[in-house]
Backbone as a ProteinNet text record, in pm:
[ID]
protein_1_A
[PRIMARY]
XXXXXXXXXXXXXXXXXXXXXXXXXXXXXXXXXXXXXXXXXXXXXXXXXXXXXXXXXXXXXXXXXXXXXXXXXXXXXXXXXXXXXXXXXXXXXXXXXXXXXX
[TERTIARY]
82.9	0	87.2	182.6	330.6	374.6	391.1	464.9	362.3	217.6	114.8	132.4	107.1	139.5	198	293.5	466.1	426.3	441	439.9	306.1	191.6	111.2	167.5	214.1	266.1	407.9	477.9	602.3	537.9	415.2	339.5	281.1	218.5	178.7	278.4	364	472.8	549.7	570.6	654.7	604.1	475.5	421.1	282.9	247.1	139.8	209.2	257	275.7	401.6	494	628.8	543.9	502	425.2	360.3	290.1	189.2	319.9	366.6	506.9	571	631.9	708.3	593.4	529.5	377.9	378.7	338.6	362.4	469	573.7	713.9	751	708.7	691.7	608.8	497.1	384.6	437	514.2	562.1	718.3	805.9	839	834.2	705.1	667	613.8	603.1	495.6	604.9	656	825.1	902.5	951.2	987.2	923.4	777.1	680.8	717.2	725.7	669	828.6	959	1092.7	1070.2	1031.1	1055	955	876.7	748.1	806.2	910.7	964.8	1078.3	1156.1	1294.9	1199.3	1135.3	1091.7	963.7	934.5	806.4	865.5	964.6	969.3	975.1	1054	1075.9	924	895.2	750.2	627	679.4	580.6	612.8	752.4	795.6	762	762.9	677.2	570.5	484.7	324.6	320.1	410.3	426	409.9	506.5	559.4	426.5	366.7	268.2	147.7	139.8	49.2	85.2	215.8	225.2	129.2	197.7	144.5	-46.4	-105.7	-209.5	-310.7	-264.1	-304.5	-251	-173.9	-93.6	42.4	48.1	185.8	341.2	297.2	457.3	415.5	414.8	444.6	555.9	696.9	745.8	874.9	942.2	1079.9	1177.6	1192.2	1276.8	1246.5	1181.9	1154.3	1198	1291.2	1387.1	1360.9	1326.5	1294.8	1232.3	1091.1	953	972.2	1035.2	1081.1	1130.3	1218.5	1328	1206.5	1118.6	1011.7	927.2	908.1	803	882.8	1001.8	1091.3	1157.2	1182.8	1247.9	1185.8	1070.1	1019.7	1046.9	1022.6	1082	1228.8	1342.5	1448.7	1471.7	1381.1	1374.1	1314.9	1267.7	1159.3	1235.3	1322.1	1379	1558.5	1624.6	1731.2	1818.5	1789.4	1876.2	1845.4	1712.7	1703.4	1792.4	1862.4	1971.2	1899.1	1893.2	1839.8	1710.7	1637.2	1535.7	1561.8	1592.3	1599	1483.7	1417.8	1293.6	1304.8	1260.7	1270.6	1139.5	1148.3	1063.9	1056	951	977.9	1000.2	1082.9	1088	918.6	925.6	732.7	651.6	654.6	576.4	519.4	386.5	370.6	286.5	239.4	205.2	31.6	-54.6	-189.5	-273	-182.4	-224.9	-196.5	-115.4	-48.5	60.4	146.8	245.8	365.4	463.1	562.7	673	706.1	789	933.3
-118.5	0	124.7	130.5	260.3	266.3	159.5	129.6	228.3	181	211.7	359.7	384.6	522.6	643	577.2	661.6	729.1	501.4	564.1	644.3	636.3	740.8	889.3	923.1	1019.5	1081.6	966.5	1017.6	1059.3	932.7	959.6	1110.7	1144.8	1272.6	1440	1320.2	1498	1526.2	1402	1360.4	1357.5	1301	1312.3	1427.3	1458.9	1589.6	1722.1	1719	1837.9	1930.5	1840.6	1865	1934.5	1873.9	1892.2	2012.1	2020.5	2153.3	2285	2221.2	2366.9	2407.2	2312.8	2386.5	2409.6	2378.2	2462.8	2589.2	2612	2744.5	2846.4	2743.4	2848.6	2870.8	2795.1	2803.7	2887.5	2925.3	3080.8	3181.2	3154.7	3324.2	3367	3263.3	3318.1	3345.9	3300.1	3387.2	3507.2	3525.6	3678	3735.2	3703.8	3791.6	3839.4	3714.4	3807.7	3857.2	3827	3956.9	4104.9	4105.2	4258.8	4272.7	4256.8	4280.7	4323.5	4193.6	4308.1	4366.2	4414.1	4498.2	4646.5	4619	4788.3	4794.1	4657.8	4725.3	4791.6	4723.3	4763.2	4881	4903.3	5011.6	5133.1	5200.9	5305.9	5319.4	5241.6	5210.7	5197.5	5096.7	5110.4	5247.2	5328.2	5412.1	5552.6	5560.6	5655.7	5580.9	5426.7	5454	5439.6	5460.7	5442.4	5624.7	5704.3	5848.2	5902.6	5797.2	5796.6	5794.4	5676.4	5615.2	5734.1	5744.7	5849.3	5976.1	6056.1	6156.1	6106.1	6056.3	5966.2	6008.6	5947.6	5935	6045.2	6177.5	6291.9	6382.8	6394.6	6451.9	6505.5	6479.4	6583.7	6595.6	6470.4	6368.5	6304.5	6317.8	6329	6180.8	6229.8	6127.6	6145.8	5998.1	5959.7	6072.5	6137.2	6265.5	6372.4	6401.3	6490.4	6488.7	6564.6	6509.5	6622.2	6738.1	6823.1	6808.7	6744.3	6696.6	6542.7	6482.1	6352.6	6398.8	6480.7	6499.9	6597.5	6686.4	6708.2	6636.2	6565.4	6425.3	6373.2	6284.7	6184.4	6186.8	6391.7	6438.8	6451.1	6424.2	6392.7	6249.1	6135.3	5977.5	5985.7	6079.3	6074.4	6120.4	6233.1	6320.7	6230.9	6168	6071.9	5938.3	5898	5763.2	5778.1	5808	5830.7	5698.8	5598.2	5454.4	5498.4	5535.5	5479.6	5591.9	5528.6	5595.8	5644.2	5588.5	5563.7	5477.8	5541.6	5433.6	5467.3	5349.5	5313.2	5312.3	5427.1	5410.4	5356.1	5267.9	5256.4	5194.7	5232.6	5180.7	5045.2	5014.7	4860.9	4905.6	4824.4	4858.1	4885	4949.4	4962.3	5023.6	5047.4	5102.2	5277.3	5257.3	5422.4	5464.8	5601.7	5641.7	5617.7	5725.5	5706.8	5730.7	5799.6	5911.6	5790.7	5666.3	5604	5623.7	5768.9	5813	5711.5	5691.6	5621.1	5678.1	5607	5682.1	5667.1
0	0	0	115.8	95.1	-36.3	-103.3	-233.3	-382	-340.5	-448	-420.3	-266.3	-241.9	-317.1	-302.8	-334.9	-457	-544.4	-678.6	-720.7	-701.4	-740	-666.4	-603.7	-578.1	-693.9	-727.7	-832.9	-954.2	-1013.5	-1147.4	-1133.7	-1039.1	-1054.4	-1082.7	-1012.4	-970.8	-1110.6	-1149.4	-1310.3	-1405.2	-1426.5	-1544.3	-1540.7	-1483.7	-1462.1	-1417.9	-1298.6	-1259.9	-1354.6	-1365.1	-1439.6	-1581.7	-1658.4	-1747	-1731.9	-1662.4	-1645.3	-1610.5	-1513.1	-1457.3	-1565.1	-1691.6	-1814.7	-1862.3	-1912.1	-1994.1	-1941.5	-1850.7	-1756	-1793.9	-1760.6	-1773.9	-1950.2	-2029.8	-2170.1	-2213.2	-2145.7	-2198.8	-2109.4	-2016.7	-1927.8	-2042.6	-2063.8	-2170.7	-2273.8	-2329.8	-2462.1	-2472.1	-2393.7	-2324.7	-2285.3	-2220.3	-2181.6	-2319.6	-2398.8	-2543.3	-2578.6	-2609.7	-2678.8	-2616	-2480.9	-2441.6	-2460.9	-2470	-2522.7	-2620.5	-2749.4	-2925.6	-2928.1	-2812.3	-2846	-2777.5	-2669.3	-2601.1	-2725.3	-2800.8	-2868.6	-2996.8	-3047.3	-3209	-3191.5	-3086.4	-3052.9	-3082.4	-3085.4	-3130.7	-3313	-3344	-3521	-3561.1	-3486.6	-3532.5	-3554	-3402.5	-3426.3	-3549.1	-3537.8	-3657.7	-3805.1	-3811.7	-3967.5	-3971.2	-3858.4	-3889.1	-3887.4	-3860	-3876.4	-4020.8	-4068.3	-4223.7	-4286.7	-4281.1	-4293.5	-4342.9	-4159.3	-4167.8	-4246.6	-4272.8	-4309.9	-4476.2	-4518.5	-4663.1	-4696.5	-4566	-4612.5	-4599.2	-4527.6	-4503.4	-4627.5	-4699.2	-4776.4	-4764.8	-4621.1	-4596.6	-4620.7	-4704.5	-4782.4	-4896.9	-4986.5	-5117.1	-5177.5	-5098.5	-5146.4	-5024.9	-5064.8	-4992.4	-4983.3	-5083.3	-5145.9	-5037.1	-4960	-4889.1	-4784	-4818.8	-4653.7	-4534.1	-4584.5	-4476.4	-4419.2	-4435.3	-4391.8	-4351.3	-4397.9	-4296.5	-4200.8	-4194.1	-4070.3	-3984.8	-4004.7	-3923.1	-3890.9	-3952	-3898.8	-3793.9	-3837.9	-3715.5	-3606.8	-3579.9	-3469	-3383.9	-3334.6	-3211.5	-3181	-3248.4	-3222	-3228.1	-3249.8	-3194.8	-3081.1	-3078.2	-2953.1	-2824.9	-2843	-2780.4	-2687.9	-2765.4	-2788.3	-2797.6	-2744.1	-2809.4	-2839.9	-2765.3	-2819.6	-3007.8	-3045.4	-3193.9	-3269.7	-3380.7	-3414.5	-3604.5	-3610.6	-3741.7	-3865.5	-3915.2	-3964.6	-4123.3	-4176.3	-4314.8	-4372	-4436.2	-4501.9	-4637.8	-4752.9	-4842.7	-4959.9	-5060.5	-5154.8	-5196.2	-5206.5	-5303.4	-5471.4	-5502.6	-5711.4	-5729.4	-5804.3	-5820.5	-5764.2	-5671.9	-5526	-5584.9	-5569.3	-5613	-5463.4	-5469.3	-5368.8	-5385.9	-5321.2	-5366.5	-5475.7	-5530	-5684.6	-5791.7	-5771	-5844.7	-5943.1	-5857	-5913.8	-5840	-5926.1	-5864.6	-5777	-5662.7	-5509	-5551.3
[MASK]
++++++++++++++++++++++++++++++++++++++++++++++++++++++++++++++++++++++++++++++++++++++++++++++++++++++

């Protein structure tokens, strides 16, 4: 009966609980990297939904506009200073809304 004991006591701790505890510790670290590339890439992100947005209001025209980029993005440098730089670029083809090409 000590013996049946035990081992129903090891089966549980080893094959259930163990189980359930990395399950556990397997969704706290996925949620842990998320909210990481969500604080590293959150600023990049929010300067091209800037971009973005400048685009769809009119207030940018095109890539070429560097004065008006650099007024758009100096608050997300100002903001953020780790971010050093954002590589904006076109795809071959890519036109704007007019269907003029960028």
């Amino acid at each position: 009966a000590v013996c049946g004991s035990l081992f129903a006591l090891v089966w549980v701790y080893v094959f259930e609980e163990v189980v359930r505890i990395e399950s556990i510790s397997r969704n706290l670290a996925a949620d842990h990297a998320g909210l990481q590339i969500g604080e590293v890439l959150g600023p990049a992100v929010a300067a091209v939904a800037a971009i973005q947005a400048a685009y769809t209001i009119g207030a940018l025209t095109s890539l070429s506009e560097y004065a008006q980029i650099h007024r758009i993005l100096a608050p997300h440098f100002i903001a953020w200073p780790p971010l050093r730089e954002i590589e904006l670029a076109a795809q071959p083809g890519a036109v704007d809304l007019d269907g003029n090409p960028l």
